[in-house]
């Protein structure tokens, strides 16, 4: 009898001692992220991970308004050359380093001076940044730059631990330390990125997930199958062809938002030895390639009506779109005439494309269309991060790479086409385009900015360092046990307020 009582009390004691079960959210991504260092990274999925890992000075709402995150308020000077930010107090980085104005100074200077940094052009207008109080940071600009706030709402405004950054240098991405709601645990390339709740997060009362695992699964069919089987809780970039399946599954929730980004084909016009080919040297061939594409048909086939055909860095429904340069109708005869004018008949072209079904499908359609105009396209498939490395180093002729979009128009164009800019993988250089886009940055008058973008687009639509194809919607699907997710045009998955029931 005594033994029995002991067993009952032990069992009862065990039940009392059991910790609450950790809540894990598994998210399927279309690609693997590149380096997890805001200074060096450029992938869209990397930004999704940062949304959980690294807070920014400023955030963006679903209606594309700037709101406080690590900065609680800000004010521009009358001449537009100084931005003063008041900072959130009581914030810690995930290694215990305190967040303050000096941390902001250290981060901005790192982005401006680190040899490997891709943020230099985004912050090129900043002459200096100073700690003008323990929790006040002041940006002094070389010239007015209305786009700075937008830059600080993205990677250039992500705050990493100065302590960790100083120690790790260019290898910071191997073990990133930020101030977001989740801290880094581990990463296995092409397999998973694991984060866990940061217990000292300043807004921890609104974080209801204990662990987040991001799994790169390029195949949209496999990604959806894993969601339906329960191996995943959420997926991003659902294929348009699968929308009906998602909506018809009682265990799933569908969400979407029209994106601010673009789909494009980069042309290597000046990036190393591989630019020395007909497509890189003669804009008439790039024009012919563009004219041979039926954008409306391609977007309809691939995105089943959820996207928009396009020919500019701004969608046709954007106020920044130049209606005087409409989406061109397919014109094979004119394309052939341009090829002939260039003194050629058939043009062999290698086109790099990421190994996900959606990108592959569109490029196979394009491959078939442009063949009629004389382009013999060979598709070179590769993993997405590898494709971006090849673009950066100039190891490509044409390369399909999309942009997730930004709230300010500058973020959709400047860094891709201005001389020496961080994402100008084409190595395109045109002083007039540089001048126009700089002037657009400096004006606080949207009518003036629109004139400058239109003038730049008139040049770019002829030179075509990037051949724009269209604009897609972001589509998510998640298990009905997940609640609190708010879709946004920037395509991010923000986990503040997200819950997962049993």
GROMACS .gro file of C-alpha atoms in nm:
model
  502
    1UNK     CA    1   0.000   0.000   0.000
    2UNK     CA    2   0.282   0.235   0.084
    3UNK     CA    3   0.444   0.154  -0.252
    4UNK     CA    4   0.120   0.237  -0.436
    5UNK     CA    5   0.084   0.570  -0.256
    6UNK     CA    6   0.444   0.654  -0.339
    7UNK     CA    7   0.384   0.584  -0.710
    8UNK     CA    8   0.074   0.805  -0.715
    9UNK     CA    9   0.251   1.093  -0.545
   10UNK     CA   10   0.549   1.052  -0.781
   11UNK     CA   11   0.319   1.057  -1.079
   12UNK     CA   12   0.140   1.362  -0.946
   13UNK     CA   13   0.471   1.530  -0.877
   14UNK     CA   14   0.587   1.451  -1.230
   15UNK     CA   15   0.277   1.611  -1.378
   16UNK     CA   16   0.331   1.925  -1.176
   17UNK     CA   17   0.697   1.945  -1.282
   18UNK     CA   18   0.632   1.904  -1.655
   19UNK     CA   19   0.710   2.227  -1.845
   20UNK     CA   20   0.457   2.366  -2.089
   21UNK     CA   21   0.510   2.232  -2.438
   22UNK     CA   22   0.709   2.464  -2.663
   23UNK     CA   23   0.515   2.606  -2.956
   24UNK     CA   24   0.706   2.561  -3.282
   25UNK     CA   25   0.616   2.718  -3.614
   26UNK     CA   26   0.756   2.556  -3.929
   27UNK     CA   27   0.761   2.780  -4.235
   28UNK     CA   28   0.832   2.658  -4.588
   29UNK     CA   29   1.032   2.902  -4.802
   30UNK     CA   30   1.074   2.895  -5.179
   31UNK     CA   31   1.454   2.943  -5.158
   32UNK     CA   32   1.736   2.923  -4.912
   33UNK     CA   33   1.860   3.252  -4.772
   34UNK     CA   34   2.208   3.379  -4.851
   35UNK     CA   35   2.436   3.521  -4.580
   36UNK     CA   36   2.240   3.611  -4.264
   37UNK     CA   37   2.413   3.946  -4.239
   38UNK     CA   38   2.203   4.253  -4.328
   39UNK     CA   39   2.518   4.419  -4.461
   40UNK     CA   40   2.582   4.148  -4.717
   41UNK     CA   41   2.255   3.974  -4.797
   42UNK     CA   42   2.022   4.034  -5.089
   43UNK     CA   43   1.766   3.750  -5.099
   44UNK     CA   44   1.396   3.795  -5.042
   45UNK     CA   45   1.378   3.492  -4.811
   46UNK     CA   46   1.664   3.640  -4.612
   47UNK     CA   47   1.439   3.939  -4.541
   48UNK     CA   48   1.164   3.701  -4.423
   49UNK     CA   49   1.407   3.550  -4.171
   50UNK     CA   50   1.526   3.896  -4.063
   51UNK     CA   51   1.167   3.992  -3.984
   52UNK     CA   52   1.192   3.752  -3.691
   53UNK     CA   53   1.563   3.794  -3.620
   54UNK     CA   54   1.651   4.161  -3.664
   55UNK     CA   55   1.441   4.461  -3.569
   56UNK     CA   56   1.479   4.779  -3.775
   57UNK     CA   57   1.468   5.145  -3.687
   58UNK     CA   58   1.144   5.178  -3.884
   59UNK     CA   59   0.880   4.929  -3.997
   60UNK     CA   60   0.618   4.938  -4.273
   61UNK     CA   61   0.245   4.875  -4.234
   62UNK     CA   62   0.031   4.676  -4.480
   63UNK     CA   63  -0.076   5.007  -4.634
   64UNK     CA   64   0.293   5.098  -4.681
   65UNK     CA   65   0.311   5.364  -4.408
   66UNK     CA   66   0.626   5.403  -4.199
   67UNK     CA   67   0.582   5.330  -3.828
   68UNK     CA   68   0.815   5.312  -3.526
   69UNK     CA   69   1.010   5.001  -3.436
   70UNK     CA   70   1.346   5.070  -3.270
   71UNK     CA   71   1.305   5.441  -3.339
   72UNK     CA   72   0.999   5.575  -3.158
   73UNK     CA   73   0.977   5.902  -3.353
   74UNK     CA   74   1.171   6.110  -3.606
   75UNK     CA   75   1.184   6.460  -3.747
   76UNK     CA   76   1.328   6.615  -4.063
   77UNK     CA   77   1.495   6.955  -4.067
   78UNK     CA   78   1.339   7.228  -4.282
   79UNK     CA   79   1.606   7.192  -4.551
   80UNK     CA   80   1.567   6.813  -4.561
   81UNK     CA   81   1.935   6.756  -4.479
   82UNK     CA   82   1.901   6.628  -4.124
   83UNK     CA   83   1.697   6.344  -3.976
   84UNK     CA   84   1.678   6.316  -3.597
   85UNK     CA   85   1.551   5.992  -3.445
   86UNK     CA   86   1.440   5.929  -3.089
   87UNK     CA   87   1.515   5.569  -2.992
   88UNK     CA   88   1.337   5.305  -2.791
   89UNK     CA   89   1.482   5.261  -2.441
   90UNK     CA   90   1.528   4.934  -2.254
   91UNK     CA   91   1.614   4.733  -2.566
   92UNK     CA   92   1.886   4.466  -2.562
   93UNK     CA   93   2.060   4.279  -2.838
   94UNK     CA   94   2.046   3.901  -2.814
   95UNK     CA   95   2.395   3.887  -2.659
   96UNK     CA   96   2.299   4.133  -2.384
   97UNK     CA   97   2.461   4.438  -2.546
   98UNK     CA   98   2.240   4.744  -2.483
   99UNK     CA   99   2.076   4.922  -2.775
  100UNK     CA  100   2.133   5.296  -2.780
  101UNK     CA  101   2.234   5.578  -3.012
  102UNK     CA  102   2.595   5.462  -3.027
  103UNK     CA  103   2.473   5.123  -3.152
  104UNK     CA  104   2.291   5.303  -3.434
  105UNK     CA  105   2.611   5.491  -3.522
  106UNK     CA  106   2.812   5.167  -3.521
  107UNK     CA  107   2.559   4.992  -3.745
  108UNK     CA  108   2.527   5.270  -4.003
  109UNK     CA  109   2.904   5.312  -4.022
  110UNK     CA  110   2.942   4.935  -4.068
  111UNK     CA  111   2.697   4.942  -4.358
  112UNK     CA  112   2.881   5.237  -4.512
  113UNK     CA  113   3.240   5.114  -4.474
  114UNK     CA  114   3.247   4.734  -4.456
  115UNK     CA  115   3.416   4.612  -4.780
  116UNK     CA  116   3.154   4.341  -4.829
  117UNK     CA  117   2.856   4.568  -4.761
  118UNK     CA  118   2.577   4.592  -5.018
  119UNK     CA  119   2.416   4.881  -4.832
  120UNK     CA  120   2.661   5.152  -4.940
  121UNK     CA  121   2.452   5.295  -5.224
  122UNK     CA  122   2.139   5.290  -5.004
  123UNK     CA  123   2.318   5.511  -4.751
  124UNK     CA  124   2.526   5.713  -4.998
  125UNK     CA  125   2.344   6.035  -4.908
  126UNK     CA  126   2.447   6.012  -4.540
  127UNK     CA  127   2.747   6.235  -4.465
  128UNK     CA  128   2.759   6.136  -4.099
  129UNK     CA  129   2.554   5.984  -3.820
  130UNK     CA  130   2.600   6.092  -3.459
  131UNK     CA  131   2.478   6.003  -3.112
  132UNK     CA  132   2.334   6.340  -3.009
  133UNK     CA  133   2.198   6.186  -2.690
  134UNK     CA  134   2.201   5.845  -2.528
  135UNK     CA  135   1.881   5.762  -2.714
  136UNK     CA  136   1.893   6.015  -2.996
  137UNK     CA  137   2.064   5.954  -3.332
  138UNK     CA  138   2.110   6.231  -3.589
  139UNK     CA  139   2.171   6.174  -3.959
  140UNK     CA  140   2.335   6.458  -4.152
  141UNK     CA  141   2.293   6.426  -4.528
  142UNK     CA  142   2.510   6.546  -4.816
  143UNK     CA  143   2.192   6.653  -4.991
  144UNK     CA  144   1.821   6.604  -4.928
  145UNK     CA  145   1.720   6.238  -4.961
  146UNK     CA  146   1.355   6.158  -4.900
  147UNK     CA  147   1.425   5.788  -4.951
  148UNK     CA  148   1.637   5.751  -4.637
  149UNK     CA  149   1.340   5.659  -4.418
  150UNK     CA  150   1.254   5.380  -4.661
  151UNK     CA  151   1.613   5.251  -4.645
  152UNK     CA  152   1.597   5.251  -4.265
  153UNK     CA  153   1.281   5.039  -4.286
  154UNK     CA  154   1.479   4.764  -4.457
  155UNK     CA  155   1.825   4.608  -4.423
  156UNK     CA  156   2.005   4.942  -4.384
  157UNK     CA  157   1.797   5.005  -4.074
  158UNK     CA  158   1.842   4.659  -3.920
  159UNK     CA  159   2.035   4.682  -3.597
  160UNK     CA  160   2.287   4.408  -3.522
  161UNK     CA  161   2.491   4.377  -3.205
  162UNK     CA  162   2.801   4.599  -3.239
  163UNK     CA  163   2.982   4.363  -3.001
  164UNK     CA  164   2.915   4.056  -3.214
  165UNK     CA  165   2.973   4.240  -3.542
  166UNK     CA  166   3.312   4.366  -3.430
  167UNK     CA  167   3.427   4.016  -3.334
  168UNK     CA  168   3.285   3.831  -3.635
  169UNK     CA  169   3.358   4.081  -3.913
  170UNK     CA  170   3.258   3.948  -4.253
  171UNK     CA  171   3.160   3.615  -4.094
  172UNK     CA  172   2.884   3.770  -3.885
  173UNK     CA  173   2.626   3.579  -4.090
  174UNK     CA  174   2.753   3.249  -3.952
  175UNK     CA  175   2.599   3.337  -3.615
  176UNK     CA  176   2.394   3.658  -3.642
  177UNK     CA  177   2.307   3.853  -3.327
  178UNK     CA  178   2.031   4.114  -3.356
  179UNK     CA  179   1.755   4.261  -3.140
  180UNK     CA  180   1.448   4.095  -3.292
  181UNK     CA  181   1.190   3.870  -3.124
  182UNK     CA  182   1.380   3.550  -3.211
  183UNK     CA  183   1.748   3.466  -3.174
  184UNK     CA  184   1.963   3.246  -3.394
  185UNK     CA  185   2.009   2.878  -3.297
  186UNK     CA  186   2.146   2.697  -3.601
  187UNK     CA  187   2.161   2.681  -3.976
  188UNK     CA  188   2.213   2.391  -4.213
  189UNK     CA  189   2.254   2.515  -4.570
  190UNK     CA  190   1.971   2.410  -4.801
  191UNK     CA  191   1.798   2.238  -4.509
  192UNK     CA  192   1.686   2.467  -4.225
  193UNK     CA  193   1.732   2.787  -4.025
  194UNK     CA  194   1.625   2.760  -3.661
  195UNK     CA  195   1.541   3.050  -3.428
  196UNK     CA  196   1.407   3.054  -3.073
  197UNK     CA  197   1.219   3.317  -2.874
  198UNK     CA  198   1.441   3.589  -2.728
  199UNK     CA  199   1.329   3.613  -2.367
  200UNK     CA  200   1.454   3.970  -2.322
  201UNK     CA  201   1.280   4.107  -2.633
  202UNK     CA  202   1.129   4.449  -2.567
  203UNK     CA  203   0.790   4.342  -2.706
  204UNK     CA  204   0.798   3.982  -2.581
  205UNK     CA  205   0.440   3.993  -2.449
  206UNK     CA  206   0.320   3.990  -2.812
  207UNK     CA  207   0.534   3.690  -2.911
  208UNK     CA  208   0.344   3.362  -2.871
  209UNK     CA  209   0.576   3.129  -3.062
  210UNK     CA  210   0.874   2.964  -2.888
  211UNK     CA  211   1.064   2.831  -3.188
  212UNK     CA  212   1.064   2.906  -3.562
  213UNK     CA  213   1.212   2.674  -3.822
  214UNK     CA  214   1.246   2.793  -4.181
  215UNK     CA  215   1.279   2.519  -4.440
  216UNK     CA  216   1.380   2.596  -4.801
  217UNK     CA  217   1.166   2.386  -5.038
  218UNK     CA  218   1.196   2.520  -5.397
  219UNK     CA  219   0.931   2.289  -5.541
  220UNK     CA  220   0.591   2.453  -5.493
  221UNK     CA  221   0.409   2.119  -5.516
  222UNK     CA  222   0.627   1.962  -5.248
  223UNK     CA  223   0.594   2.274  -5.031
  224UNK     CA  224   0.214   2.256  -5.043
  225UNK     CA  225   0.212   1.879  -4.986
  226UNK     CA  226   0.420   1.929  -4.671
  227UNK     CA  227   0.174   2.192  -4.549
  228UNK     CA  228  -0.128   1.970  -4.614
  229UNK     CA  229   0.037   1.674  -4.437
  230UNK     CA  230   0.110   1.884  -4.128
  231UNK     CA  231   0.490   1.884  -4.167
  232UNK     CA  232   0.472   2.260  -4.221
  233UNK     CA  233   0.251   2.521  -4.057
  234UNK     CA  234   0.286   2.790  -4.322
  235UNK     CA  235   0.424   2.842  -4.672
  236UNK     CA  236   0.498   3.149  -4.881
  237UNK     CA  237   0.467   3.200  -5.256
  238UNK     CA  238   0.198   2.943  -5.321
  239UNK     CA  239   0.184   2.869  -5.694
  240UNK     CA  240  -0.112   3.039  -5.862
  241UNK     CA  241  -0.215   2.700  -5.999
  242UNK     CA  242  -0.252   2.573  -5.641
  243UNK     CA  243  -0.480   2.853  -5.518
  244UNK     CA  244  -0.791   2.645  -5.579
  245UNK     CA  245  -0.646   2.353  -5.384
  246UNK     CA  246  -0.564   2.576  -5.088
  247UNK     CA  247  -0.906   2.743  -5.085
  248UNK     CA  248  -1.075   2.404  -5.109
  249UNK     CA  249  -0.888   2.252  -4.813
  250UNK     CA  250  -1.085   2.303  -4.489
  251UNK     CA  251  -0.765   2.272  -4.285
  252UNK     CA  252  -0.591   2.561  -4.461
  253UNK     CA  253  -0.622   2.940  -4.469
  254UNK     CA  254  -0.546   3.141  -4.785
  255UNK     CA  255  -0.399   3.494  -4.782
  256UNK     CA  256  -0.259   3.721  -5.051
  257UNK     CA  257  -0.140   4.075  -5.122
  258UNK     CA  258  -0.039   4.245  -5.447
  259UNK     CA  259   0.335   4.300  -5.426
  260UNK     CA  260   0.541   4.612  -5.487
  261UNK     CA  261   0.820   4.425  -5.667
  262UNK     CA  262   0.900   4.307  -6.018
  263UNK     CA  263   1.006   4.005  -6.222
  264UNK     CA  264   1.302   4.064  -6.450
  265UNK     CA  265   1.580   3.930  -6.668
  266UNK     CA  266   1.920   4.089  -6.608
  267UNK     CA  267   2.148   4.144  -6.906
  268UNK     CA  268   2.522   4.145  -6.843
  269UNK     CA  269   2.625   4.464  -7.021
  270UNK     CA  270   2.951   4.540  -6.839
  271UNK     CA  271   3.021   4.291  -6.562
  272UNK     CA  272   3.347   4.124  -6.660
  273UNK     CA  273   3.448   3.911  -6.956
  274UNK     CA  274   3.107   3.747  -7.003
  275UNK     CA  275   2.957   4.083  -7.098
  276UNK     CA  276   3.151   4.050  -7.423
  277UNK     CA  277   2.871   3.886  -7.620
  278UNK     CA  278   2.613   4.018  -7.867
  279UNK     CA  279   2.335   4.050  -7.607
  280UNK     CA  280   2.562   4.245  -7.373
  281UNK     CA  281   2.705   4.473  -7.641
  282UNK     CA  282   2.405   4.559  -7.861
  283UNK     CA  283   2.090   4.706  -7.710
  284UNK     CA  284   1.901   4.632  -8.032
  285UNK     CA  285   1.923   4.262  -7.947
  286UNK     CA  286   1.791   4.324  -7.597
  287UNK     CA  287   1.507   4.524  -7.750
  288UNK     CA  288   1.435   4.238  -7.990
  289UNK     CA  289   1.437   3.987  -7.704
  290UNK     CA  290   1.190   4.202  -7.513
  291UNK     CA  291   0.961   4.249  -7.814
  292UNK     CA  292   0.947   3.873  -7.874
  293UNK     CA  293   0.785   3.815  -7.534
  294UNK     CA  294   0.408   3.810  -7.488
  295UNK     CA  295   0.403   3.928  -7.129
  296UNK     CA  296   0.026   3.910  -7.088
  297UNK     CA  297   0.018   3.548  -7.201
  298UNK     CA  298   0.320   3.446  -6.991
  299UNK     CA  299   0.180   3.606  -6.674
  300UNK     CA  300  -0.163   3.451  -6.733
  301UNK     CA  301  -0.018   3.102  -6.786
  302UNK     CA  302   0.226   3.110  -6.494
  303UNK     CA  303   0.029   3.315  -6.240
  304UNK     CA  304  -0.325   3.225  -6.346
  305UNK     CA  305  -0.445   3.584  -6.338
  306UNK     CA  306  -0.303   3.670  -5.995
  307UNK     CA  307  -0.021   3.889  -6.132
  308UNK     CA  308   0.022   4.180  -6.374
  309UNK     CA  309   0.222   4.203  -6.696
  310UNK     CA  310   0.479   4.481  -6.674
  311UNK     CA  311   0.773   4.651  -6.844
  312UNK     CA  312   0.898   4.889  -6.575
  313UNK     CA  313   1.021   4.868  -6.214
  314UNK     CA  314   0.676   4.999  -6.114
  315UNK     CA  315   0.355   4.807  -6.179
  316UNK     CA  316   0.096   4.950  -6.421
  317UNK     CA  317  -0.135   5.016  -6.124
  318UNK     CA  318   0.134   5.220  -5.943
  319UNK     CA  319   0.124   5.602  -5.942
  320UNK     CA  320   0.493   5.591  -6.043
  321UNK     CA  321   0.430   5.397  -6.363
  322UNK     CA  322   0.500   5.588  -6.686
  323UNK     CA  323   0.186   5.544  -6.896
  324UNK     CA  324   0.367   5.686  -7.199
  325UNK     CA  325   0.571   5.365  -7.212
  326UNK     CA  326   0.300   5.098  -7.194
  327UNK     CA  327   0.358   4.723  -7.176
  328UNK     CA  328   0.466   4.639  -7.532
  329UNK     CA  329   0.257   4.401  -7.738
  330UNK     CA  330   0.447   4.106  -7.878
  331UNK     CA  331   0.596   4.197  -8.218
  332UNK     CA  332   0.802   3.913  -8.367
  333UNK     CA  333   0.844   4.087  -8.703
  334UNK     CA  334   0.993   4.398  -8.542
  335UNK     CA  335   1.213   4.177  -8.324
  336UNK     CA  336   1.342   3.993  -8.632
  337UNK     CA  337   1.410   4.325  -8.805
  338UNK     CA  338   1.621   4.443  -8.508
  339UNK     CA  339   1.818   4.117  -8.511
  340UNK     CA  340   1.881   4.159  -8.883
  341UNK     CA  341   1.978   4.524  -8.831
  342UNK     CA  342   2.238   4.405  -8.581
  343UNK     CA  343   2.386   4.187  -8.856
  344UNK     CA  344   2.285   3.853  -8.707
  345UNK     CA  345   2.053   3.564  -8.782
  346UNK     CA  346   2.052   3.328  -8.485
  347UNK     CA  347   2.182   3.435  -8.142
  348UNK     CA  348   2.289   3.173  -7.887
  349UNK     CA  349   2.204   3.289  -7.534
  350UNK     CA  350   2.260   3.129  -7.194
  351UNK     CA  351   1.992   3.230  -6.943
  352UNK     CA  352   2.040   3.145  -6.576
  353UNK     CA  353   1.727   3.060  -6.378
  354UNK     CA  354   1.660   2.945  -6.023
  355UNK     CA  355   1.554   2.581  -5.986
  356UNK     CA  356   1.201   2.648  -5.866
  357UNK     CA  357   0.904   2.542  -6.080
  358UNK     CA  358   0.746   2.887  -6.117
  359UNK     CA  359   1.063   3.057  -6.245
  360UNK     CA  360   1.140   2.759  -6.465
  361UNK     CA  361   0.793   2.757  -6.618
  362UNK     CA  362   0.809   3.125  -6.710
  363UNK     CA  363   1.157   3.097  -6.859
  364UNK     CA  364   1.056   2.793  -7.065
  365UNK     CA  365   0.769   3.001  -7.204
  366UNK     CA  366   1.005   3.290  -7.277
  367UNK     CA  367   1.256   3.048  -7.433
  368UNK     CA  368   0.988   2.928  -7.674
  369UNK     CA  369   0.864   3.278  -7.758
  370UNK     CA  370   1.201   3.437  -7.832
  371UNK     CA  371   1.311   3.141  -8.045
  372UNK     CA  372   1.075   3.270  -8.315
  373UNK     CA  373   1.277   3.592  -8.333
  374UNK     CA  374   1.615   3.420  -8.363
  375UNK     CA  375   1.725   3.360  -8.003
  376UNK     CA  376   1.851   3.011  -7.921
  377UNK     CA  377   1.817   3.016  -7.543
  378UNK     CA  378   1.984   2.757  -7.321
  379UNK     CA  379   1.842   2.754  -6.968
  380UNK     CA  380   2.100   2.707  -6.696
  381UNK     CA  381   1.924   2.600  -6.376
  382UNK     CA  382   2.085   2.652  -6.040
  383UNK     CA  383   2.003   2.701  -5.674
  384UNK     CA  384   1.893   3.060  -5.611
  385UNK     CA  385   2.177   3.174  -5.383
  386UNK     CA  386   2.428   3.033  -5.633
  387UNK     CA  387   2.253   3.224  -5.912
  388UNK     CA  388   2.290   3.549  -5.718
  389UNK     CA  389   2.660   3.482  -5.658
  390UNK     CA  390   2.706   3.428  -6.031
  391UNK     CA  391   2.521   3.752  -6.107
  392UNK     CA  392   2.736   3.950  -5.864
  393UNK     CA  393   3.060   3.811  -6.007
  394UNK     CA  394   2.951   3.861  -6.370
  395UNK     CA  395   2.938   3.491  -6.449
  396UNK     CA  396   2.628   3.512  -6.667
  397UNK     CA  397   2.486   3.645  -6.996
  398UNK     CA  398   2.119   3.673  -6.902
  399UNK     CA  399   1.982   3.589  -6.559
  400UNK     CA  400   1.625   3.574  -6.427
  401UNK     CA  401   1.608   3.736  -6.083
  402UNK     CA  402   1.311   3.903  -5.919
  403UNK     CA  403   1.286   4.191  -5.674
  404UNK     CA  404   1.049   4.183  -5.380
  405UNK     CA  405   0.976   4.556  -5.398
  406UNK     CA  406   0.998   4.855  -5.168
  407UNK     CA  407   0.755   5.114  -5.035
  408UNK     CA  408   0.945   5.405  -5.193
  409UNK     CA  409   0.998   5.398  -5.574
  410UNK     CA  410   1.369   5.464  -5.532
  411UNK     CA  411   1.404   5.119  -5.378
  412UNK     CA  412   1.278   4.955  -5.696
  413UNK     CA  413   1.521   5.118  -5.935
  414UNK     CA  414   1.819   5.316  -5.800
  415UNK     CA  415   2.033   5.034  -5.666
  416UNK     CA  416   1.991   4.826  -5.983
  417UNK     CA  417   2.091   5.073  -6.254
  418UNK     CA  418   2.308   5.353  -6.112
  419UNK     CA  419   2.682   5.339  -6.157
  420UNK     CA  420   2.851   5.128  -5.889
  421UNK     CA  421   2.530   5.057  -5.696
  422UNK     CA  422   2.524   4.747  -5.476
  423UNK     CA  423   2.270   4.546  -5.678
  424UNK     CA  424   2.376   4.666  -6.024
  425UNK     CA  425   2.478   4.320  -6.142
  426UNK     CA  426   2.452   4.429  -6.505
  427UNK     CA  427   2.721   4.692  -6.436
  428UNK     CA  428   2.512   4.931  -6.642
  429UNK     CA  429   2.639   5.290  -6.632
  430UNK     CA  430   2.471   5.596  -6.778
  431UNK     CA  431   2.555   5.940  -6.632
  432UNK     CA  432   2.217   6.084  -6.732
  433UNK     CA  433   2.029   5.803  -6.552
  434UNK     CA  434   2.253   5.854  -6.248
  435UNK     CA  435   2.174   6.227  -6.250
  436UNK     CA  436   1.798   6.182  -6.289
  437UNK     CA  437   1.768   5.924  -6.012
  438UNK     CA  438   1.979   6.135  -5.777
  439UNK     CA  439   1.754   6.435  -5.842
  440UNK     CA  440   1.448   6.216  -5.777
  441UNK     CA  441   1.597   6.124  -5.439
  442UNK     CA  442   1.654   6.485  -5.345
  443UNK     CA  443   1.311   6.630  -5.418
  444UNK     CA  444   1.030   6.628  -5.163
  445UNK     CA  445   0.781   6.711  -5.441
  446UNK     CA  446   0.629   6.388  -5.575
  447UNK     CA  447   0.539   6.557  -5.905
  448UNK     CA  448   0.904   6.644  -5.960
  449UNK     CA  449   1.011   6.294  -5.859
  450UNK     CA  450   0.765   6.145  -6.108
  451UNK     CA  451   0.913   6.355  -6.390
  452UNK     CA  452   1.263   6.232  -6.304
  453UNK     CA  453   1.161   5.865  -6.292
  454UNK     CA  454   0.976   5.900  -6.623
  455UNK     CA  455   1.284   6.055  -6.787
  456UNK     CA  456   1.508   5.780  -6.651
  457UNK     CA  457   1.265   5.512  -6.764
  458UNK     CA  458   1.261   5.657  -7.117
  459UNK     CA  459   1.635   5.581  -7.134
  460UNK     CA  460   1.621   5.247  -6.956
  461UNK     CA  461   1.341   5.118  -7.177
  462UNK     CA  462   1.578   5.155  -7.472
  463UNK     CA  463   1.901   5.037  -7.307
  464UNK     CA  464   1.730   4.747  -7.121
  465UNK     CA  465   1.995   4.644  -6.867
  466UNK     CA  466   1.696   4.471  -6.705
  467UNK     CA  467   1.409   4.336  -6.915
  468UNK     CA  468   1.104   4.360  -6.691
  469UNK     CA  469   0.834   4.094  -6.729
  470UNK     CA  470   0.566   4.164  -6.472
  471UNK     CA  471   0.458   4.185  -6.110
  472UNK     CA  472   0.331   3.902  -5.894
  473UNK     CA  473   0.106   3.878  -5.593
  474UNK     CA  474   0.237   3.732  -5.270
  475UNK     CA  475   0.032   3.427  -5.180
  476UNK     CA  476   0.049   3.246  -4.846
  477UNK     CA  477  -0.121   2.938  -4.709
  478UNK     CA  478  -0.121   2.823  -4.349
  479UNK     CA  479  -0.278   2.572  -4.115
  480UNK     CA  480  -0.607   2.686  -3.961
  481UNK     CA  481  -0.446   2.638  -3.615
  482UNK     CA  482  -0.231   2.943  -3.694
  483UNK     CA  483  -0.389   3.283  -3.625
  484UNK     CA  484  -0.286   3.646  -3.615
  485UNK     CA  485  -0.095   3.658  -3.946
  486UNK     CA  486  -0.143   3.982  -4.141
  487UNK     CA  487  -0.054   3.972  -4.515
  488UNK     CA  488   0.148   4.266  -4.643
  489UNK     CA  489   0.249   4.391  -4.991
  490UNK     CA  490   0.616   4.360  -4.893
  491UNK     CA  491   0.577   3.981  -4.872
  492UNK     CA  492   0.711   3.956  -4.518
  493UNK     CA  493   0.594   3.711  -4.251
  494UNK     CA  494   0.574   3.914  -3.931
  495UNK     CA  495   0.539   3.694  -3.623
  496UNK     CA  496   0.438   3.956  -3.367
  497UNK     CA  497   0.087   3.854  -3.259
  498UNK     CA  498   0.094   3.520  -3.445
  499UNK     CA  499  -0.034   3.223  -3.243
  500UNK     CA  500  -0.052   2.850  -3.303
  501UNK     CA  501  -0.326   2.651  -3.137
  502UNK     CA  502  -0.327   2.282  -3.059
   0.00000   0.00000   0.00000
